[in-house]
PDB file of C-alpha atoms in Angstrom:
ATOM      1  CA  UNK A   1      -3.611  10.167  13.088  1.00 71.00           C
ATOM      2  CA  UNK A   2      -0.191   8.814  14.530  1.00 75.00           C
ATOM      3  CA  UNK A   3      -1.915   6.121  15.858  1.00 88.00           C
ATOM      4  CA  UNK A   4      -3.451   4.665  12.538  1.00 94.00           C
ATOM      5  CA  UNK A   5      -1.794   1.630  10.729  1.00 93.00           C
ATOM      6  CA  UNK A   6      -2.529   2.219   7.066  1.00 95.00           C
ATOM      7  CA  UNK A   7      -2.218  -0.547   4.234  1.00 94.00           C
ATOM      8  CA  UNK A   8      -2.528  -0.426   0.511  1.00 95.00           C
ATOM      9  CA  UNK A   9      -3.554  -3.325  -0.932  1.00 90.00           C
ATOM     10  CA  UNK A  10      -1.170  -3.496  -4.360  1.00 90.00           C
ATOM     11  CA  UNK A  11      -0.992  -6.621  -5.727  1.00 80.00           C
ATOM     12  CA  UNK A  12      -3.286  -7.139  -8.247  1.00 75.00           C
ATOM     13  CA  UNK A  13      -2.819  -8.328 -11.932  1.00 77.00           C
ATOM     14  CA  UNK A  14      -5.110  -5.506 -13.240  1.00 82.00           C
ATOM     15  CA  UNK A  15      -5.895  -8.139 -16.520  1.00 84.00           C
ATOM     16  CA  UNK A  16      -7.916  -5.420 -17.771  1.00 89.00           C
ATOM     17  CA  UNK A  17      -5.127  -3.157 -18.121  1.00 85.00           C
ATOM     18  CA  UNK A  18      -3.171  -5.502 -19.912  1.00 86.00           C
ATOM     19  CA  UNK A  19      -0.906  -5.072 -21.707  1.00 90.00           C
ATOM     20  CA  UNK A  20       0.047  -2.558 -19.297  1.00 84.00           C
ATOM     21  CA  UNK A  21       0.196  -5.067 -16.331  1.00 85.00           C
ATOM     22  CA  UNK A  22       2.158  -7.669 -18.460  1.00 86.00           C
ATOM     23  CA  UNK A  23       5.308  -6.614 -16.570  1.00 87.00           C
ATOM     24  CA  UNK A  24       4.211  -4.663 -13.183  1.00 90.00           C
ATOM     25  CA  UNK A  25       1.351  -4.777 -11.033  1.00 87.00           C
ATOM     26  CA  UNK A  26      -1.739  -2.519 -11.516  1.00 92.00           C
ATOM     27  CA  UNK A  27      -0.640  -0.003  -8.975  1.00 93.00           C
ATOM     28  CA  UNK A  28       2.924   0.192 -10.849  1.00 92.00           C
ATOM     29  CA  UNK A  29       1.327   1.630 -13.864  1.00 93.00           C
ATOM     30  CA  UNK A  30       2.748   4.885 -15.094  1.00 93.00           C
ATOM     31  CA  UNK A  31       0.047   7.375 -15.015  1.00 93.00           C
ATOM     32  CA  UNK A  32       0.831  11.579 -16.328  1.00 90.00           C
ATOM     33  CA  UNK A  33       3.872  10.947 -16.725  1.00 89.00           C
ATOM     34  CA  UNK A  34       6.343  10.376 -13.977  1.00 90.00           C
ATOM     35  CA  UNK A  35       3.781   9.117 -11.471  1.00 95.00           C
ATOM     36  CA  UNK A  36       2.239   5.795 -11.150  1.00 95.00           C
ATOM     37  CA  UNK A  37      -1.721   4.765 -10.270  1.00 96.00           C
ATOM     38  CA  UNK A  38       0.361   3.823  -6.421  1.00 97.00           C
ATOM     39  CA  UNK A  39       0.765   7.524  -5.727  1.00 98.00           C
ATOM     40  CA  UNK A  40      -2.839   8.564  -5.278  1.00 98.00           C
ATOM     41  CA  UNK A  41      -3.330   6.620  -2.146  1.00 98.00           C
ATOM     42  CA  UNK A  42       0.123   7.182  -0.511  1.00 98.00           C
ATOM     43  CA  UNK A  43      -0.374  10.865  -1.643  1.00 97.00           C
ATOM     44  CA  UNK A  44      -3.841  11.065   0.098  1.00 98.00           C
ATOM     45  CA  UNK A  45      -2.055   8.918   3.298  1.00 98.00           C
ATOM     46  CA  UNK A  46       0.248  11.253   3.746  1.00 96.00           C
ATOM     47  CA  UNK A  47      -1.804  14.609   2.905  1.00 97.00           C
ATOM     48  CA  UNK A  48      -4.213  13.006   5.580  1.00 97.00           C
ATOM     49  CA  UNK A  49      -1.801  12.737   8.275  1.00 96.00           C
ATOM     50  CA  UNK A  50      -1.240   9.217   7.704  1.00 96.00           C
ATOM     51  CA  UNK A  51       2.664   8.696   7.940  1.00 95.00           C
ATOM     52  CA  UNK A  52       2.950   4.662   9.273  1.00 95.00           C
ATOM     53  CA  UNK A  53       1.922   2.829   5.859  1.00 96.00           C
ATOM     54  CA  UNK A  54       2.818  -0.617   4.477  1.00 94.00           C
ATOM     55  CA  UNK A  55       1.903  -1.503   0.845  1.00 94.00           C
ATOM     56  CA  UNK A  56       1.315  -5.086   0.158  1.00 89.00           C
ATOM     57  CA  UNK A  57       2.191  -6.796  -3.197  1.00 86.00           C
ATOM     58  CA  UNK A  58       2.248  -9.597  -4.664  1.00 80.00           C
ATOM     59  CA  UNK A  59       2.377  -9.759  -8.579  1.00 81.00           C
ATOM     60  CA  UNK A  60       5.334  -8.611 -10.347  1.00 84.00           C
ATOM     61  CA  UNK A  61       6.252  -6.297  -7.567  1.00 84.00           C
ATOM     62  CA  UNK A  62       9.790  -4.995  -8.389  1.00 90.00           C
ATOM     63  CA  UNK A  63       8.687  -2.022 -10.404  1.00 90.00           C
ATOM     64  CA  UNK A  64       6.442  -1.291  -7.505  1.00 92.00           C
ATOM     65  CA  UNK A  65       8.779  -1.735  -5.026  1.00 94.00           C
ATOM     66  CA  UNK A  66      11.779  -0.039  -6.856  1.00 94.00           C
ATOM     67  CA  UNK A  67       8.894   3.101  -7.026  1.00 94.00           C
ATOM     68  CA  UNK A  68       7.781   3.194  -3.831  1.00 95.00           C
ATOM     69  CA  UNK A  69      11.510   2.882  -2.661  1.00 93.00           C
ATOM     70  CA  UNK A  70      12.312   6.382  -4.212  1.00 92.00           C
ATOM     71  CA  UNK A  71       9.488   8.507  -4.794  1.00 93.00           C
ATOM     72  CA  UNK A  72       8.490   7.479  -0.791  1.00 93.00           C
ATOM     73  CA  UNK A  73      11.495   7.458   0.772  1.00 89.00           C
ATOM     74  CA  UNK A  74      11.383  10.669   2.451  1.00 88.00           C
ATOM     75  CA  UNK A  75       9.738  10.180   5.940  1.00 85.00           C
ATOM     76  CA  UNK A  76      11.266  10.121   9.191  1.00 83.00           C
ATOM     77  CA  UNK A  77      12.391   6.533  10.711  1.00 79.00           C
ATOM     78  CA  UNK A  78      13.526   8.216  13.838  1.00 80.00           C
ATOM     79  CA  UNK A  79       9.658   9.541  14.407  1.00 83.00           C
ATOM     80  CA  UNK A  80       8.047   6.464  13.258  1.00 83.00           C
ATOM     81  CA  UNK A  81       6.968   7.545  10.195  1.00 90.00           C
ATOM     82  CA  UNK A  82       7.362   4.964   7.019  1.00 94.00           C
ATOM     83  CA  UNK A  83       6.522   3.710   3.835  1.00 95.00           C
ATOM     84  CA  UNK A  84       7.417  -0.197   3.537  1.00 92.00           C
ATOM     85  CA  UNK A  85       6.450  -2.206   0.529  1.00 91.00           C
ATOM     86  CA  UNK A  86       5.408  -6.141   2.236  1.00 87.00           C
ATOM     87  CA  UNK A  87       5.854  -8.890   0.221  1.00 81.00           C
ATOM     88  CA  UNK A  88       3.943 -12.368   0.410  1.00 75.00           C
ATOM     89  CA  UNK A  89       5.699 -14.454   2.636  1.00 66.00           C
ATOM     90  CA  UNK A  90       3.811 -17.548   2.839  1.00 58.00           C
ATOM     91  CA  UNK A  91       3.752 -17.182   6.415  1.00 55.00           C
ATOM     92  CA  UNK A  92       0.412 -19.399   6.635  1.00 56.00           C
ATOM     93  CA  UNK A  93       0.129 -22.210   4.020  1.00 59.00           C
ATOM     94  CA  UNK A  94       1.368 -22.563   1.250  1.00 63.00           C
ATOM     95  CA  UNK A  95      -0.904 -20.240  -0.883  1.00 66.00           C
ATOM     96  CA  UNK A  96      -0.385 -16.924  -2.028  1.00 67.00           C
ATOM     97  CA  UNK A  97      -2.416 -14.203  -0.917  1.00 68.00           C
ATOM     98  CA  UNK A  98      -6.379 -15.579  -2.322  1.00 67.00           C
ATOM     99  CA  UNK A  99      -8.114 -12.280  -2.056  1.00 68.00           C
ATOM    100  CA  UNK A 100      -7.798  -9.338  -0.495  1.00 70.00           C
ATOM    101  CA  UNK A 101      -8.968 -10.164   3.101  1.00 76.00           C
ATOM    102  CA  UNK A 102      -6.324 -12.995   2.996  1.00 75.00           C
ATOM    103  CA  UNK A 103      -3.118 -10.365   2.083  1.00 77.00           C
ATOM    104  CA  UNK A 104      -3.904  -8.896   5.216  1.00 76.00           C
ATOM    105  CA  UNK A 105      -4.645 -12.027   7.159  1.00 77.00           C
ATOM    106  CA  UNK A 106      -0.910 -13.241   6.209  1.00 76.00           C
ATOM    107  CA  UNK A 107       0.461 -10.336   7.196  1.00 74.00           C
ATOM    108  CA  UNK A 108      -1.329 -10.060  10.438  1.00 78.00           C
ATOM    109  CA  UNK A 109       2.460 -10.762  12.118  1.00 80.00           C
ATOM    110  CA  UNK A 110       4.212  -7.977  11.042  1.00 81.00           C
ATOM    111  CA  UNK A 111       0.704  -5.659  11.547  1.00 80.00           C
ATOM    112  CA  UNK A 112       0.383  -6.507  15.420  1.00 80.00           C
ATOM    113  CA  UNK A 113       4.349  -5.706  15.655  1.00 83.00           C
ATOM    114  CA  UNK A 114       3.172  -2.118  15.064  1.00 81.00           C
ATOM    115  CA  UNK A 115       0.687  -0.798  17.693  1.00 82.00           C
ATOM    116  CA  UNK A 116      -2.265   1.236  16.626  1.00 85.00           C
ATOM    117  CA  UNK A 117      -5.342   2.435  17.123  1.00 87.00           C
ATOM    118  CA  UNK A 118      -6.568   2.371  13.948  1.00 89.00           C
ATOM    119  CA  UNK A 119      -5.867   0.717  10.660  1.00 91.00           C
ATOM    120  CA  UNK A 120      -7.361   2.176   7.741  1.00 94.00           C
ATOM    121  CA  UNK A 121      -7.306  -0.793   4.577  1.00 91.00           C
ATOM    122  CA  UNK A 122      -7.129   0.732   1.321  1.00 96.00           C
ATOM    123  CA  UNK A 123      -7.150   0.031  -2.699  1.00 94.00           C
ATOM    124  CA  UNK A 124      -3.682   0.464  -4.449  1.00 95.00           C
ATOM    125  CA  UNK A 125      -5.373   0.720  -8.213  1.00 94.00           C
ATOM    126  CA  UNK A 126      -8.003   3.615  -7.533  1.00 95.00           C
ATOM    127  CA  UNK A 127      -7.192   7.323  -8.765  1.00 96.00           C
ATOM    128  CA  UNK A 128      -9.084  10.178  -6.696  1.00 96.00           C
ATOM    129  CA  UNK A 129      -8.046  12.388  -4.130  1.00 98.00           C
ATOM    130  CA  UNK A 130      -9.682  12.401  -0.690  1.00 98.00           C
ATOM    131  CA  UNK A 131      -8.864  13.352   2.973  1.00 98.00           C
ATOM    132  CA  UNK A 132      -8.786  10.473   5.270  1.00 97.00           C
ATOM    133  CA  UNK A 133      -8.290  12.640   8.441  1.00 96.00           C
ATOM    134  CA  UNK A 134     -12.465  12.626   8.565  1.00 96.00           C
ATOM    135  CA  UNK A 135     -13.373   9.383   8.526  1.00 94.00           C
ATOM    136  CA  UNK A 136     -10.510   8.199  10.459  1.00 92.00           C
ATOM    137  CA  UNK A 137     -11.458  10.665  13.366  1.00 91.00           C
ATOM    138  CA  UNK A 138     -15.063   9.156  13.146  1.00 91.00           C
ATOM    139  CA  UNK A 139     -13.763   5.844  14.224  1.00 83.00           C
TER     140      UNK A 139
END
């Protein structure tokens, strides 16, 4: 599991949700309280094992990031282990991220920076609880 790359894909409107999502991204919204809909995938991530994980955003981010900052904070730099909110960057056109497949395209630099085995690609808006450690040995 230390050699699996895992991203959360959290940058979506979430126009159903509105008016939730008028100010923050899907992923940002408060859900039971002091959580938000973010915390089921980074809590399954790191139940799983998973301890290298970028999030990547793109609308109306700050609440996300300013979240993910301080509930997340709590892994160890000095073995690797992170969680680090990307921003778009523009880094290849001058689009913003067109789809999921494309957020990870344009952030394929700063993904080949870290070496892995594996990268497991996951949705920022979905509430369940699962084990990754399974499928990710599988692979």
């Amino acid at each position: 599991m230390r050699n699996t790359l895992t991203l959360i894909l959290a940058g979506g409107q979430g126009t159903r949700l509105s008016p939730l999502t008028s100010e923050r991204a899907k992923p940002a919204v408060p859900f039971g309280g002091i959580f938000r809909i973010i915390d089921f995938p980074l809590s399954n991530a790191i139940n799983s094992g998973l301890r290298r994980i970028y999030v990547i955003s793109q609308y109306k981010a700050a609440s996300l990031t300013r979240h993910v900052g301080k509930a997340w904070s709590h892994l160890s730099r000095e073995l690797g282990e992170f969680v680090e909110v990307l921003h778009p960057e523009q880094r290849i056109g001058e689009q913003w991220f067109s789809g999921t497949a494309d957020a990870v395209y344009q952030n394929i630099y700063t993904l080949e920076q870290r070496e892995s085995e594996h990268m497991l690609i996951l949705a920022g808006d979905h509430i369940y609880k699962m084990n990754y450690a399974p499928m990710v040995r599988q692979h």
